[in-house]
């Protein structure tokens, strides 16, 4: 059986940890290289004790001479950091899947506005394929560099693309409420993320300012050729993981929305259409996106649930790898 040699850069973070777990269990991969900003090599099982007896792999500081033993590398790094690593990997002829937003946004003014840094690897942006597997599978198949959508954009796009593709939305306007568990913010410490602060609390943030709105609009324009008006407000809720989005809008004319979604997601393994509104727990620890639709005449409410660390990050990254390497799309993910 073909085995691909895989590496994870930034393994100590939330998405890196989940990636390591998936890749250690994946029948077609051998996890051969993991990195973090450690002072000296340290067993991965010392960082994550539950991996003892599962792997003897060392977590090391990044070194391109060592990274080249991999066929494919996953970058679990913050935005503005990945772009320092990706050119080195591509130059060495390696495939790369970047979980940061560094290669998602095509307009550099928009990138600068939201990420507060000039992009330093603009020449590779055009090569990057947006890794929304349900939509861009044929492009992903031949890609050397894939940048899967962020966690909110994954849930939102899967919930709205069928509507825009069929040009069904009045004024191309949708109102979207996003709710995320706290692991969406990464492993870093911040007062409002502490257990005692977040327990029994929830807060809205970044209204009209969230970096995922231009990403969502760019993807809708690219795929459905429609300029959308997306009114989005994210919220942090007292959960460790999971994303739930609720989309509100009006149809141009009365349409069977359930039927539209059924046709759109026919044979798309990781999207499950429910006959009810969905919850976080429907998709916890899985790579599925569950969608629930309610319609009252021309008014629609669409709900979508994903696990942010799986379908919203590490799981979707491995789904992309499966497509790039010609494996079954669900290999290692169910
Ligand atoms: N969390 C989610 O739900 C989610 C979903 C979709 C996409 N993403 C994206 O995926 C990426 C990783 O997210 P995460 O949640 O795993 O973040 P995280 O938990 O904060 O982990 C980030 C990793 O990058 C390393 N790192 C930080 N700054 C670095 C630098 N300057 N140079 C080298 N390494 C550095 C970290 O530190 P050490 O080297 O000290 O270990 C850590 O290993 C981010 O771009 C994020 O936006 C996250």
Short mmCIF file of C-alpha atoms and ligand atoms in Angstrom, two decimals:
data_model
loop_
_atom_site.label_atom_id
_atom_site.label_comp_id
_atom_site.label_asym_id
_atom_site.label_seq_id
_atom_site.Cartn_x
_atom_site.Cartn_y
_atom_site.Cartn_z
CA UNK A 1 0.00 0.00 0.00
CA UNK A 2 1.27 3.48 -0.90
CA UNK A 3 2.42 5.38 2.21
CA UNK A 4 3.03 9.08 2.09
CA UNK A 5 5.64 10.60 4.40
CA UNK A 6 3.98 13.47 6.25
CA UNK A 7 5.17 16.26 8.54
CA UNK A 8 3.43 18.75 10.82
CA UNK A 9 4.97 22.18 11.46
CA UNK A 10 3.63 23.71 14.68
CA UNK A 11 2.55 20.41 16.22
CA UNK A 12 2.21 21.85 19.74
CA UNK A 13 -0.83 23.94 18.82
CA UNK A 14 -4.44 22.73 18.78
CA UNK A 15 -4.67 21.95 15.06
CA UNK A 16 -1.14 20.47 14.99
CA UNK A 17 -2.04 18.11 17.81
CA UNK A 18 -5.22 16.92 16.07
CA UNK A 19 -3.31 16.51 12.79
CA UNK A 20 -0.65 14.38 14.48
CA UNK A 21 -3.39 12.15 15.91
CA UNK A 22 -5.09 11.67 12.53
CA UNK A 23 -1.83 11.08 10.64
CA UNK A 24 -0.56 8.52 13.17
CA UNK A 25 -3.74 6.49 12.59
CA UNK A 26 -4.06 7.05 8.83
CA UNK A 27 -3.48 3.81 6.87
CA UNK A 28 -1.73 5.64 4.00
CA UNK A 29 0.58 7.99 5.88
CA UNK A 30 3.71 7.72 7.93
CA UNK A 31 4.18 10.70 10.24
CA UNK A 32 7.96 11.23 10.04
CA UNK A 33 8.57 14.83 11.11
CA UNK A 34 6.96 17.17 13.66
CA UNK A 35 8.21 20.60 14.72
CA UNK A 36 7.69 23.28 17.29
CA UNK A 37 9.82 26.06 18.78
CA UNK A 38 11.38 23.67 21.31
CA UNK A 39 14.96 24.31 22.54
CA UNK A 40 16.03 20.77 21.73
CA UNK A 41 14.32 17.63 20.35
CA UNK A 42 11.75 16.25 22.77
CA UNK A 43 9.60 13.10 22.41
CA UNK A 44 6.15 13.96 21.07
CA UNK A 45 4.78 11.68 23.79
CA UNK A 46 6.31 13.99 26.40
CA UNK A 47 4.26 16.88 25.01
CA UNK A 48 1.14 14.74 24.61
CA UNK A 49 1.48 11.90 27.17
CA UNK A 50 -1.48 9.96 25.72
CA UNK A 51 0.77 9.21 22.70
CA UNK A 52 3.19 7.12 24.77
CA UNK A 53 3.64 3.67 23.18
CA UNK A 54 1.91 5.07 20.07
CA UNK A 55 4.94 6.92 18.66
CA UNK A 56 8.62 7.51 19.37
CA UNK A 57 8.75 10.53 17.09
CA UNK A 58 10.75 13.52 18.35
CA UNK A 59 9.38 17.04 18.14
CA UNK A 60 12.21 19.24 16.83
CA UNK A 61 12.90 22.85 15.92
CA UNK A 62 12.14 23.37 12.21
CA UNK A 63 15.03 22.60 9.86
CA UNK A 64 14.47 22.58 6.09
CA UNK A 65 17.23 19.95 5.67
CA UNK A 66 15.12 17.59 7.79
CA UNK A 67 11.74 18.70 6.42
CA UNK A 68 12.70 17.46 2.96
CA UNK A 69 12.35 13.83 4.06
CA UNK A 70 8.57 14.43 3.92
CA UNK A 71 6.45 14.22 0.77
CA UNK A 72 3.83 16.55 2.20
CA UNK A 73 3.85 19.04 5.07
CA UNK A 74 0.99 20.55 7.07
CA UNK A 75 1.56 24.04 8.45
CA UNK A 76 -0.31 24.58 11.74
CA UNK A 77 1.14 28.04 12.18
CA UNK A 78 -0.35 31.49 12.82
CA UNK A 79 -1.24 33.82 9.95
CA UNK A 80 1.80 35.81 8.74
CA UNK A 81 4.13 33.03 9.94
CA UNK A 82 3.26 30.32 7.39
CA UNK A 83 4.41 32.53 4.51
CA UNK A 84 7.98 32.31 5.88
CA UNK A 85 7.93 28.50 5.60
CA UNK A 86 5.87 27.73 2.49
CA UNK A 87 8.38 29.09 -0.09
CA UNK A 88 11.13 26.88 1.40
CA UNK A 89 8.95 23.79 1.13
CA UNK A 90 7.76 24.50 -2.43
CA UNK A 91 11.32 25.28 -3.54
CA UNK A 92 12.35 21.85 -2.21
CA UNK A 93 9.61 20.27 -4.35
CA UNK A 94 7.34 19.38 -1.44
CA UNK A 95 3.56 19.58 -1.26
CA UNK A 96 2.16 21.88 1.41
CA UNK A 97 -1.19 22.32 3.13
CA UNK A 98 -1.34 25.58 5.07
CA UNK A 99 -3.93 25.96 7.80
CA UNK A 100 -3.32 29.68 8.21
CA UNK A 101 -4.98 32.29 6.00
CA UNK A 102 -1.72 33.30 4.30
CA UNK A 103 -2.63 31.90 0.88
CA UNK A 104 -6.42 32.31 0.96
CA UNK A 105 -6.87 36.02 0.33
CA UNK A 106 -5.97 36.98 -3.22
CA UNK A 107 -6.17 40.78 -2.79
CA UNK A 108 -3.11 42.08 -0.96
CA UNK A 109 -4.78 45.25 0.36
CA UNK A 110 -7.44 43.07 2.00
CA UNK A 111 -4.73 40.79 3.40
CA UNK A 112 -2.87 43.76 4.87
CA UNK A 113 -6.05 45.29 6.31
CA UNK A 114 -6.92 42.14 8.28
CA UNK A 115 -3.54 40.59 9.05
CA UNK A 116 -1.55 43.82 9.56
CA UNK A 117 1.51 42.66 7.66
CA UNK A 118 2.67 42.93 4.07
CA UNK A 119 2.64 39.54 2.37
CA UNK A 120 6.18 38.33 1.74
CA UNK A 121 5.44 35.46 -0.67
CA UNK A 122 3.03 36.96 -3.20
CA UNK A 123 4.38 34.86 -6.06
CA UNK A 124 2.98 31.65 -4.55
CA UNK A 125 -0.50 33.03 -3.82
CA UNK A 126 -1.75 32.38 -7.35
CA UNK A 127 -0.57 28.74 -7.10
CA UNK A 128 -2.58 28.10 -3.94
CA UNK A 129 -5.86 26.22 -4.32
CA UNK A 130 -8.68 27.06 -1.89
CA UNK A 131 -9.18 23.71 -0.18
CA UNK A 132 -12.96 23.53 0.10
CA UNK A 133 -13.10 19.88 -0.96
CA UNK A 134 -16.82 19.74 -1.77
CA UNK A 135 -16.38 22.41 -4.43
CA UNK A 136 -12.78 22.48 -5.67
CA UNK A 137 -11.93 18.77 -5.75
CA UNK A 138 -10.59 18.73 -9.31
CA UNK A 139 -8.25 21.69 -8.66
CA UNK A 140 -7.09 20.20 -5.35
CA UNK A 141 -6.17 16.93 -7.08
CA UNK A 142 -3.29 18.58 -8.98
CA UNK A 143 -2.27 21.19 -6.42
CA UNK A 144 1.16 21.54 -4.80
CA UNK A 145 -0.09 24.16 -2.35
CA UNK A 146 -3.53 24.04 -0.75
CA UNK A 147 -4.98 26.50 1.74
CA UNK A 148 -8.22 25.10 3.20
CA UNK A 149 -10.87 27.60 4.35
CA UNK A 150 -10.91 28.92 7.90
CA UNK A 151 -13.31 27.39 10.40
CA UNK A 152 -16.15 29.92 10.07
CA UNK A 153 -15.82 30.08 6.25
CA UNK A 154 -16.04 26.27 6.03
CA UNK A 155 -19.37 26.17 7.86
CA UNK A 156 -20.74 29.33 6.24
CA UNK A 157 -19.77 28.42 2.67
CA UNK A 158 -21.20 24.92 2.92
CA UNK A 159 -24.42 26.51 4.24
CA UNK A 160 -24.75 29.20 1.55
CA UNK A 161 -22.99 28.19 -1.69
CA UNK A 162 -25.94 26.14 -3.03
CA UNK A 163 -28.17 29.23 -2.62
CA UNK A 164 -25.80 31.61 -4.40
CA UNK A 165 -24.95 29.10 -7.11
CA UNK A 166 -28.63 29.06 -8.10
CA UNK A 167 -28.95 32.84 -7.64
CA UNK A 168 -31.81 32.41 -5.17
CA UNK A 169 -31.11 35.11 -2.58
CA UNK A 170 -32.97 38.41 -2.54
CA UNK A 171 -30.53 41.33 -2.89
CA UNK A 172 -27.73 38.74 -2.53
CA UNK A 173 -27.91 39.53 1.19
CA UNK A 174 -27.60 37.06 4.05
CA UNK A 175 -27.39 37.69 7.80
CA UNK A 176 -25.15 35.19 9.56
CA UNK A 177 -24.66 34.47 13.21
CA UNK A 178 -21.55 32.40 14.04
CA UNK A 179 -20.83 30.67 17.34
CA UNK A 180 -17.48 29.10 18.14
CA UNK A 181 -15.97 27.04 20.94
CA UNK A 182 -12.85 28.59 22.46
CA UNK A 183 -10.31 26.27 20.76
CA UNK A 184 -11.03 28.33 17.62
CA UNK A 185 -8.71 30.95 19.13
CA UNK A 186 -5.74 28.57 19.37
CA UNK A 187 -3.76 27.50 22.42
CA UNK A 188 -2.58 30.95 23.45
CA UNK A 189 -3.65 32.36 26.83
CA UNK A 190 -5.91 35.40 27.20
CA UNK A 191 -7.96 36.46 30.22
CA UNK A 192 -11.37 36.12 28.52
CA UNK A 193 -10.52 32.57 27.38
CA UNK A 194 -9.94 31.28 30.93
CA UNK A 195 -12.37 28.62 32.10
CA UNK A 196 -13.68 30.73 34.98
CA UNK A 197 -14.21 33.72 32.69
CA UNK A 198 -15.90 31.84 29.85
CA UNK A 199 -18.05 29.48 31.91
CA UNK A 200 -21.61 30.90 31.95
CA UNK A 201 -20.57 33.58 29.49
CA UNK A 202 -20.74 34.17 25.74
CA UNK A 203 -19.72 37.23 23.78
CA UNK A 204 -20.05 38.72 20.33
CA UNK A 205 -16.93 40.20 18.72
CA UNK A 206 -15.52 41.81 15.56
CA UNK A 207 -18.89 42.83 14.02
CA UNK A 208 -18.19 44.16 10.48
CA UNK A 209 -14.49 43.56 11.14
CA UNK A 210 -13.93 39.81 11.12
CA UNK A 211 -11.17 38.60 8.78
CA UNK A 212 -13.33 35.74 7.57
CA UNK A 213 -15.93 37.98 5.88
CA UNK A 214 -13.69 38.96 2.92
CA UNK A 215 -12.66 35.30 2.62
CA UNK A 216 -16.30 34.19 2.48
CA UNK A 217 -17.22 36.92 -0.04
CA UNK A 218 -14.20 36.10 -2.22
CA UNK A 219 -15.18 32.41 -2.34
CA UNK A 220 -18.83 33.17 -3.20
CA UNK A 221 -17.74 35.55 -5.98
CA UNK A 222 -15.26 33.03 -7.35
CA UNK A 223 -17.59 30.05 -7.30
CA UNK A 224 -21.09 31.49 -7.85
CA UNK A 225 -20.11 34.66 -9.77
CA UNK A 226 -22.30 36.70 -7.43
CA UNK A 227 -21.20 39.72 -5.37
CA UNK A 228 -22.73 38.91 -1.97
CA UNK A 229 -23.64 41.19 0.92
CA UNK A 230 -22.72 39.18 4.03
CA UNK A 231 -23.69 40.61 7.42
CA UNK A 232 -21.79 38.41 9.88
CA UNK A 233 -21.32 38.51 13.62
CA UNK A 234 -19.25 35.84 15.39
CA UNK A 235 -19.66 34.82 19.03
CA UNK A 236 -17.53 32.83 21.46
CA UNK A 237 -19.58 30.38 23.52
CA UNK A 238 -18.60 28.35 26.59
CA UNK A 239 -17.64 25.18 24.68
CA UNK A 240 -14.18 23.77 24.02
CA UNK A 241 -14.79 23.02 20.36
CA UNK A 242 -17.40 23.24 17.61
CA UNK A 243 -18.89 25.85 15.30
CA UNK A 244 -22.58 26.51 14.76
CA UNK A 245 -23.69 29.04 12.16
CA UNK A 246 -27.22 30.30 11.60
CA UNK A 247 -27.98 32.00 8.29
CA UNK A 248 -31.07 34.18 7.77
CA UNK A 249 -32.31 35.43 4.41
CA UNK A 250 -35.10 35.77 1.88
CA UNK A 251 -35.52 33.97 -1.40
CA UNK A 252 -36.19 35.89 -4.63
CA UNK A 253 -39.03 33.46 -5.32
CA UNK A 254 -40.54 30.46 -3.59
CA UNK A 255 -38.13 27.54 -4.14
CA UNK A 256 -37.70 24.10 -2.62
CA UNK A 257 -34.46 24.84 -0.77
CA UNK A 258 -34.15 21.32 0.66
CA UNK A 259 -34.25 20.00 -2.90
CA UNK A 260 -31.55 22.45 -4.01
CA UNK A 261 -29.26 21.28 -1.19
CA UNK A 262 -29.99 17.59 -1.90
CA UNK A 263 -28.89 17.99 -5.51
CA UNK A 264 -25.84 20.09 -4.60
CA UNK A 265 -24.54 17.64 -1.99
CA UNK A 266 -25.39 14.41 -3.79
CA UNK A 267 -22.42 12.05 -3.28
CA UNK A 268 -20.60 14.52 -1.01
CA UNK A 269 -19.67 12.18 1.83
CA UNK A 270 -18.82 14.74 4.49
CA UNK A 271 -21.99 16.83 4.21
CA UNK A 272 -25.09 15.44 5.92
CA UNK A 273 -28.46 17.07 5.37
CA UNK A 274 -30.74 16.81 8.41
CA UNK A 275 -34.50 17.23 8.52
CA UNK A 276 -34.14 19.49 11.56
CA UNK A 277 -32.01 22.30 12.88
CA UNK A 278 -28.56 21.09 13.92
CA UNK A 279 -26.45 21.26 17.09
CA UNK A 280 -22.73 21.32 17.93
CA UNK A 281 -22.86 17.75 19.22
CA UNK A 282 -24.10 16.43 15.87
CA UNK A 283 -20.57 16.79 14.50
CA UNK A 284 -18.27 16.78 17.56
CA UNK A 285 -14.89 15.11 16.87
CA UNK A 286 -15.92 14.28 13.28
CA UNK A 287 -15.10 15.61 9.82
CA UNK A 288 -18.78 16.04 8.94
CA UNK A 289 -20.67 19.23 8.28
CA UNK A 290 -24.34 18.85 9.21
CA UNK A 291 -26.86 21.21 7.66
CA UNK A 292 -30.45 21.80 8.79
CA UNK A 293 -32.87 23.96 6.81
CA UNK A 294 -36.13 25.65 7.82
CA UNK A 295 -38.23 27.49 5.29
CA UNK A 296 -41.37 29.57 5.72
CA UNK A 297 -42.55 30.76 2.30
CA UNK A 298 -39.66 32.95 1.08
CA UNK A 299 -37.97 33.20 4.49
CA UNK A 300 -35.17 30.76 5.16
CA UNK A 301 -33.03 29.79 8.12
CA UNK A 302 -30.06 27.49 7.47
CA UNK A 303 -28.02 26.02 10.32
CA UNK A 304 -24.64 24.32 9.90
CA UNK A 305 -22.50 22.55 12.46
CA UNK A 306 -18.85 21.48 12.24
CA UNK A 307 -16.07 20.55 14.64
CA UNK A 308 -13.67 23.49 14.19
CA UNK A 309 -10.57 21.36 14.76
CA UNK A 310 -11.74 18.63 12.37
CA UNK A 311 -13.83 19.79 9.37
CA UNK A 312 -12.80 23.36 10.25
CA UNK A 313 -9.05 22.61 10.30
CA UNK A 314 -7.10 19.34 10.69
CA UNK A 315 -9.74 16.94 9.32
CA UNK A 316 -10.37 19.09 6.26
CA UNK A 317 -6.60 19.37 5.73
CA UNK A 318 -6.31 15.57 5.68
CA UNK A 319 -9.36 15.36 3.37
CA UNK A 320 -7.37 17.64 1.02
CA UNK A 321 -4.30 15.42 1.33
CA UNK A 322 -6.42 12.37 0.49
CA UNK A 323 -7.57 14.07 -2.71
CA UNK A 324 -4.04 15.28 -3.61
CA UNK A 325 -2.59 11.79 -3.10
CA UNK A 326 -5.42 9.91 -4.83
CA UNK A 327 -6.64 8.17 -1.66
CA UNK A 328 -10.27 7.64 -0.78
CA UNK A 329 -11.49 11.06 0.41
CA UNK A 330 -12.61 9.71 3.78
CA UNK A 331 -9.48 7.61 4.45
CA UNK A 332 -8.30 8.08 8.04
CA UNK A 333 -11.25 10.35 8.82
CA UNK A 334 -14.10 8.01 9.77
N1 LIG B 1 -8.08 26.50 16.05
C1 LIG B 1 -8.95 26.38 15.04
O1 LIG B 1 -10.12 26.01 15.22
C2 LIG B 1 -8.51 26.68 13.62
C3 LIG B 1 -9.38 26.39 12.58
C4 LIG B 1 -9.00 26.66 11.25
C5 LIG B 1 -7.76 27.24 11.01
N2 LIG B 1 -6.94 27.54 12.07
C6 LIG B 1 -5.65 28.15 11.75
O2 LIG B 1 -4.64 27.16 11.92
C7 LIG B 1 -3.44 27.76 12.38
C8 LIG B 1 -3.03 27.09 13.68
O3 LIG B 1 -4.07 27.28 14.63
P1 LIG B 1 -4.04 26.63 16.07
O4 LIG B 1 -5.39 26.81 16.64
O5 LIG B 1 -3.45 25.28 16.02
O6 LIG B 1 -3.02 27.65 16.80
P2 LIG B 1 -2.17 27.44 18.12
O7 LIG B 1 -2.83 26.44 19.01
O8 LIG B 1 -1.92 28.80 18.64
O9 LIG B 1 -0.80 26.80 17.57
C9 LIG B 1 0.08 27.49 16.72
C10 LIG B 1 1.44 26.78 16.61
O10 LIG B 1 2.36 27.63 15.89
C11 LIG B 1 3.55 27.83 16.67
N3 LIG B 1 4.03 29.20 16.45
C12 LIG B 1 3.48 30.36 16.90
N4 LIG B 1 4.18 31.43 16.46
C13 LIG B 1 5.21 30.94 15.73
C14 LIG B 1 6.31 31.53 15.04
N5 LIG B 1 6.48 32.87 15.01
N6 LIG B 1 7.18 30.71 14.41
C15 LIG B 1 7.02 29.36 14.44
N7 LIG B 1 6.02 28.75 15.09
C16 LIG B 1 5.11 29.52 15.73
C17 LIG B 1 3.07 27.63 18.10
O11 LIG B 1 4.01 27.61 19.08
P3 LIG B 1 5.23 26.64 19.50
O12 LIG B 1 6.20 26.60 18.40
O13 LIG B 1 5.74 27.33 20.71
O14 LIG B 1 4.64 25.31 19.80
C18 LIG B 1 2.10 26.47 17.93
O15 LIG B 1 2.76 25.25 17.84
C19 LIG B 1 -3.75 29.26 12.57
O16 LIG B 1 -3.33 29.97 11.45
C20 LIG B 1 -5.26 29.28 12.69
O17 LIG B 1 -5.85 30.48 12.31
C21 LIG B 1 -7.28 27.26 13.35
#
